[in-house]
Amino acid sequence: MDAYNPRTVEEVFRDFKGCRARMIKAPTINVGEFFQQCDPEKENLCLYGFPSEQWEVNLPAEEVPPELPEPALGINFARDGMQERDWLSLIAVHSDTWLLSVAFYFGARFGFYKTDRERLFNMINDLPTIFEVVTGAANKALKLRPNIQKQCHHRMRLMMVSMRKIRMSMERHYVGLVGRIMQVINSGFAVISVRNGSMEHV
């Protein structure tokens, strides 16, 4: 990659989204193939995702220090020592961490200002994490959201009905009170009690 080639927030986010989409496939759609490739008998392996390619399980870069941040090392060693679900969740967490580190590596390398970094973070944060997708947390949130909205609407409806009943009751009370006061006033025999301010017959 040309060090002097300017990069924008949109380009970094596009690459992030492409890598994320590929890496999601490994522990979900292609989980069987991914499981086989992560052989504990092999050397330290990493899960890579590329914007224009598929995911890849491979050895880390030999260059020290590497040009780009490297993903978690040795993901294959824990494969048979954990429940498959827990192992895949762990891979997902490390994948999220790696993608964020790469995105903000480019942010630093290409001199993004504070507002650019905030915009990049917000664009990334609008997407579910790989961990959420793998564990189903994102789908659960989407399913719960309509139920929460229904509950809120139901509570609002009950509150409005209750307030309407209270208002009608108060209106009937004041209408009756005004009616009684007007009867007393119209009769011409009314004084104001100094003790409690009520209208009484003389």
mmCIF file of C-alpha atoms in Angstrom:
data_model
loop_
_atom_site.group_PDB
_atom_site.id
_atom_site.type_symbol
_atom_site.label_atom_id
_atom_site.label_comp_id
_atom_site.label_asym_id
_atom_site.label_seq_id
_atom_site.Cartn_x
_atom_site.Cartn_y
_atom_site.Cartn_z
ATOM 1 C CA MET A 1 0.000 0.000 0.000
ATOM 2 C CA ASP A 2 1.367 3.386 -0.938
ATOM 3 C CA ALA A 3 2.212 5.294 2.252
ATOM 4 C CA TYR A 4 1.399 8.577 0.531
ATOM 5 C CA ASN A 5 -1.950 7.489 -0.849
ATOM 6 C CA PRO A 6 -4.564 9.484 1.099
ATOM 7 C CA ARG A 7 -7.303 7.459 2.747
ATOM 8 C CA THR A 8 -10.704 8.709 3.872
ATOM 9 C CA VAL A 9 -13.028 7.666 6.677
ATOM 10 C CA GLU A 10 -15.342 6.120 4.094
ATOM 11 C CA GLU A 11 -12.542 4.010 2.595
ATOM 12 C CA VAL A 12 -11.351 2.751 5.979
ATOM 13 C CA PHE A 13 -14.936 1.918 6.942
ATOM 14 C CA ARG A 14 -15.500 0.129 3.626
ATOM 15 C CA ASP A 15 -12.466 -2.074 4.289
ATOM 16 C CA PHE A 16 -13.586 -2.654 7.877
ATOM 17 C CA LYS A 17 -17.042 -3.712 6.728
ATOM 18 C CA GLY A 18 -15.605 -6.008 4.056
ATOM 19 C CA CYS A 19 -13.224 -7.730 6.489
ATOM 20 C CA ARG A 20 -15.995 -8.035 9.073
ATOM 21 C CA ALA A 21 -18.367 -9.679 6.579
ATOM 22 C CA ARG A 22 -15.716 -12.264 5.644
ATOM 23 C CA MET A 23 -14.743 -12.993 9.239
ATOM 24 C CA ILE A 24 -18.371 -13.514 10.270
ATOM 25 C CA LYS A 25 -18.607 -16.365 7.764
ATOM 26 C CA ALA A 26 -15.833 -18.395 9.415
ATOM 27 C CA PRO A 27 -17.568 -19.120 12.762
ATOM 28 C CA THR A 28 -21.086 -19.181 11.258
ATOM 29 C CA ILE A 29 -21.722 -20.186 7.627
ATOM 30 C CA ASN A 30 -18.350 -21.931 7.126
ATOM 31 C CA VAL A 31 -17.989 -23.210 10.687
ATOM 32 C CA GLY A 32 -17.241 -26.806 9.624
ATOM 33 C CA GLU A 33 -14.393 -25.793 7.354
ATOM 34 C CA PHE A 34 -13.130 -23.276 9.905
ATOM 35 C CA PHE A 35 -13.124 -25.925 12.643
ATOM 36 C CA GLN A 36 -11.062 -28.306 10.511
ATOM 37 C CA GLN A 37 -8.516 -25.651 9.565
ATOM 38 C CA CYS A 38 -7.910 -24.752 13.218
ATOM 39 C CA ASP A 39 -6.052 -27.987 13.926
ATOM 40 C CA PRO A 40 -4.428 -27.881 17.394
ATOM 41 C CA GLU A 41 -1.546 -29.969 16.046
ATOM 42 C CA LYS A 42 -0.485 -27.121 13.756
ATOM 43 C CA GLU A 43 1.572 -24.090 14.721
ATOM 44 C CA ASN A 44 0.158 -20.794 16.019
ATOM 45 C CA LEU A 45 -2.691 -19.872 13.680
ATOM 46 C CA CYS A 46 -4.623 -16.637 13.202
ATOM 47 C CA LEU A 47 -7.956 -15.796 11.577
ATOM 48 C CA TYR A 48 -7.648 -13.099 8.905
ATOM 49 C CA GLY A 49 -10.317 -11.290 6.944
ATOM 50 C CA PHE A 50 -9.663 -9.360 3.735
ATOM 51 C CA PRO A 51 -11.841 -6.655 2.148
ATOM 52 C CA SER A 52 -11.864 -8.289 -1.302
ATOM 53 C CA GLU A 53 -11.166 -11.917 -0.385
ATOM 54 C CA GLN A 54 -12.474 -14.677 1.861
ATOM 55 C CA TRP A 55 -11.439 -15.323 5.441
ATOM 56 C CA GLU A 56 -8.200 -17.197 5.963
ATOM 57 C CA VAL A 57 -6.614 -19.219 8.758
ATOM 58 C CA ASN A 58 -2.868 -18.815 8.508
ATOM 59 C CA LEU A 59 0.392 -18.260 10.345
ATOM 60 C CA PRO A 60 1.136 -14.735 11.590
ATOM 61 C CA ALA A 61 3.404 -12.403 9.670
ATOM 62 C CA GLU A 62 7.100 -13.170 10.055
ATOM 63 C CA GLU A 63 7.942 -9.475 10.005
ATOM 64 C CA VAL A 64 8.664 -8.123 13.495
ATOM 65 C CA PRO A 65 7.134 -5.753 14.284
ATOM 66 C CA PRO A 66 4.409 -6.362 11.683
ATOM 67 C CA GLU A 67 3.327 -3.524 9.413
ATOM 68 C CA LEU A 68 -0.309 -3.947 10.471
ATOM 69 C CA PRO A 69 -1.755 -5.041 13.829
ATOM 70 C CA GLU A 70 -1.977 -8.835 13.962
ATOM 71 C CA PRO A 71 -5.050 -10.861 15.002
ATOM 72 C CA ALA A 72 -5.066 -13.153 18.045
ATOM 73 C CA LEU A 73 -2.343 -15.753 17.885
ATOM 74 C CA GLY A 74 -2.872 -19.487 18.471
ATOM 75 C CA ILE A 75 -6.647 -19.681 18.097
ATOM 76 C CA ASN A 76 -6.301 -23.353 17.147
ATOM 77 C CA PHE A 77 -4.781 -24.437 20.483
ATOM 78 C CA ALA A 78 -7.991 -23.901 22.480
ATOM 79 C CA ARG A 79 -10.267 -25.611 19.961
ATOM 80 C CA ASP A 80 -10.486 -29.003 21.680
ATOM 81 C CA GLY A 81 -10.178 -27.704 25.231
ATOM 82 C CA MET A 82 -13.405 -25.681 25.214
ATOM 83 C CA GLN A 83 -17.040 -26.079 24.292
ATOM 84 C CA GLU A 84 -17.390 -25.256 20.599
ATOM 85 C CA ARG A 85 -19.813 -22.405 21.339
ATOM 86 C CA ASP A 86 -17.420 -20.846 23.856
ATOM 87 C CA TRP A 87 -14.471 -21.273 21.518
ATOM 88 C CA LEU A 88 -16.305 -19.593 18.627
ATOM 89 C CA SER A 89 -17.372 -16.757 20.943
ATOM 90 C CA LEU A 90 -13.757 -16.251 21.982
ATOM 91 C CA ILE A 91 -12.686 -16.136 18.325
ATOM 92 C CA ALA A 92 -15.410 -13.556 17.672
ATOM 93 C CA VAL A 93 -14.258 -11.298 20.526
ATOM 94 C CA HIS A 94 -10.653 -11.361 19.316
ATOM 95 C CA SER A 95 -11.812 -10.731 15.737
ATOM 96 C CA ASP A 96 -13.717 -7.614 16.824
ATOM 97 C CA THR A 97 -10.626 -6.391 18.657
ATOM 98 C CA TRP A 98 -8.407 -6.941 15.640
ATOM 99 C CA LEU A 99 -10.762 -5.159 13.221
ATOM 100 C CA LEU A 100 -10.968 -2.123 15.497
ATOM 101 C CA SER A 101 -7.196 -1.984 15.914
ATOM 102 C CA VAL A 102 -6.660 -2.138 12.137
ATOM 103 C CA ALA A 103 -9.275 0.560 11.472
ATOM 104 C CA PHE A 104 -7.748 2.983 13.966
ATOM 105 C CA TYR A 105 -4.238 2.089 12.849
ATOM 106 C CA PHE A 106 -5.212 3.539 9.467
ATOM 107 C CA GLY A 107 -6.858 6.454 11.270
ATOM 108 C CA ALA A 108 -3.533 7.269 12.924
ATOM 109 C CA ARG A 109 -1.449 6.536 9.850
ATOM 110 C CA PHE A 110 -3.452 8.817 7.594
ATOM 111 C CA GLY A 111 -3.785 11.578 10.174
ATOM 112 C CA PHE A 112 -7.508 11.506 10.929
ATOM 113 C CA TYR A 113 -8.622 14.425 13.070
ATOM 114 C CA LYS A 114 -10.739 13.988 16.191
ATOM 115 C CA THR A 115 -13.975 14.513 14.270
ATOM 116 C CA ASP A 116 -12.896 11.943 11.660
ATOM 117 C CA ARG A 117 -12.080 9.379 14.346
ATOM 118 C CA GLU A 118 -15.411 9.992 16.049
ATOM 119 C CA ARG A 119 -17.248 9.593 12.751
ATOM 120 C CA LEU A 120 -15.374 6.373 11.972
ATOM 121 C CA PHE A 121 -16.173 4.999 15.426
ATOM 122 C CA ASN A 122 -19.868 5.869 15.085
ATOM 123 C CA MET A 123 -20.063 4.227 11.654
ATOM 124 C CA ILE A 124 -18.439 1.078 13.046
ATOM 125 C CA ASN A 125 -20.599 1.134 16.167
ATOM 126 C CA ASP A 126 -23.787 1.152 14.081
ATOM 127 C CA LEU A 127 -22.953 -2.412 12.978
ATOM 128 C CA PRO A 128 -23.424 -5.425 15.270
ATOM 129 C CA THR A 129 -20.125 -6.825 16.490
ATOM 130 C CA ILE A 130 -18.941 -10.210 15.261
ATOM 131 C CA PHE A 131 -19.456 -11.467 18.817
ATOM 132 C CA GLU A 132 -23.088 -10.312 18.777
ATOM 133 C CA VAL A 133 -23.694 -12.028 15.450
ATOM 134 C CA VAL A 134 -21.981 -15.280 16.465
ATOM 135 C CA THR A 135 -23.746 -15.510 19.830
ATOM 136 C CA GLY A 136 -27.072 -14.350 18.421
ATOM 137 C CA ALA A 137 -27.156 -11.273 20.660
ATOM 138 C CA ALA A 138 -27.928 -8.972 17.732
ATOM 139 C CA ASN A 139 -30.876 -11.126 16.620
ATOM 140 C CA LYS A 140 -32.178 -11.297 20.189
ATOM 141 C CA ALA A 141 -32.001 -7.509 20.442
ATOM 142 C CA LEU A 142 -33.944 -7.138 17.197
ATOM 143 C CA LYS A 143 -36.588 -9.584 18.449
ATOM 144 C CA LEU A 144 -36.877 -7.893 21.827
ATOM 145 C CA ARG A 145 -37.187 -4.403 20.372
ATOM 146 C CA PRO A 146 -40.746 -4.872 18.963
ATOM 147 C CA ASN A 147 -41.869 -6.464 22.261
ATOM 148 C CA ILE A 148 -40.466 -3.547 24.237
ATOM 149 C CA GLN A 149 -42.213 -1.112 21.904
ATOM 150 C CA LYS A 150 -45.508 -3.007 22.320
ATOM 151 C CA GLN A 151 -45.170 -2.892 26.100
ATOM 152 C CA CYS A 152 -44.479 0.854 26.007
ATOM 153 C CA HIS A 153 -47.483 1.479 23.757
ATOM 154 C CA HIS A 154 -49.680 -0.659 26.033
ATOM 155 C CA ARG A 155 -48.550 1.225 29.143
ATOM 156 C CA MET A 156 -49.068 4.576 27.451
ATOM 157 C CA ARG A 157 -52.558 3.511 26.404
ATOM 158 C CA LEU A 158 -53.441 2.443 29.963
ATOM 159 C CA MET A 159 -52.031 5.700 31.322
ATOM 160 C CA MET A 160 -54.081 7.770 28.876
ATOM 161 C CA VAL A 161 -57.264 5.837 29.748
ATOM 162 C CA SER A 162 -56.592 6.339 33.464
ATOM 163 C CA MET A 163 -55.941 10.068 33.011
ATOM 164 C CA ARG A 164 -59.112 10.403 30.948
ATOM 165 C CA LYS A 165 -61.153 8.768 33.723
ATOM 166 C CA ILE A 166 -59.610 11.045 36.349
ATOM 167 C CA ARG A 167 -60.291 14.116 34.212
ATOM 168 C CA MET A 168 -63.926 13.095 33.627
ATOM 169 C CA SER A 169 -64.407 12.438 37.344
ATOM 170 C CA MET A 170 -62.971 15.847 38.226
ATOM 171 C CA GLU A 171 -65.135 17.532 35.593
ATOM 172 C CA ARG A 172 -68.279 15.896 37.015
ATOM 173 C CA HIS A 173 -67.266 16.933 40.529
ATOM 174 C CA TYR A 174 -66.671 20.574 39.588
ATOM 175 C CA VAL A 175 -69.783 20.753 37.423
ATOM 176 C CA GLY A 176 -71.853 19.535 40.381
ATOM 177 C CA LEU A 177 -70.100 21.924 42.761
ATOM 178 C CA VAL A 178 -70.605 24.917 40.453
ATOM 179 C CA GLY A 179 -74.243 23.931 40.005
ATOM 180 C CA ARG A 180 -74.846 23.893 43.757
ATOM 181 C CA ILE A 181 -73.051 27.228 44.203
ATOM 182 C CA MET A 182 -75.102 28.825 41.425
ATOM 183 C CA GLN A 183 -78.327 27.613 43.033
ATOM 184 C CA VAL A 184 -77.353 29.241 46.306
ATOM 185 C CA ILE A 185 -76.276 32.480 44.580
ATOM 186 C CA ASN A 186 -79.442 32.656 42.497
ATOM 187 C CA SER A 187 -81.584 32.226 45.595
ATOM 188 C CA GLY A 188 -80.146 35.492 46.955
ATOM 189 C CA PHE A 189 -79.469 33.975 50.364
ATOM 190 C CA ALA A 190 -75.780 33.242 50.397
ATOM 191 C CA VAL A 191 -72.826 34.457 52.443
ATOM 192 C CA ILE A 192 -69.210 33.456 52.474
ATOM 193 C CA SER A 193 -68.177 31.638 55.630
ATOM 194 C CA VAL A 194 -65.068 33.269 57.103
ATOM 195 C CA ARG A 195 -64.074 29.989 58.723
ATOM 196 C CA ASN A 196 -63.656 27.821 55.624
ATOM 197 C CA GLY A 197 -64.525 29.992 52.630
ATOM 198 C CA SER A 198 -67.575 27.901 51.696
ATOM 199 C CA MET A 199 -70.949 29.169 50.520
ATOM 200 C CA GLU A 200 -73.663 28.771 53.180
ATOM 201 C CA HIS A 201 -77.306 29.718 53.504
ATOM 202 C CA VAL A 202 -78.051 32.545 55.883
#
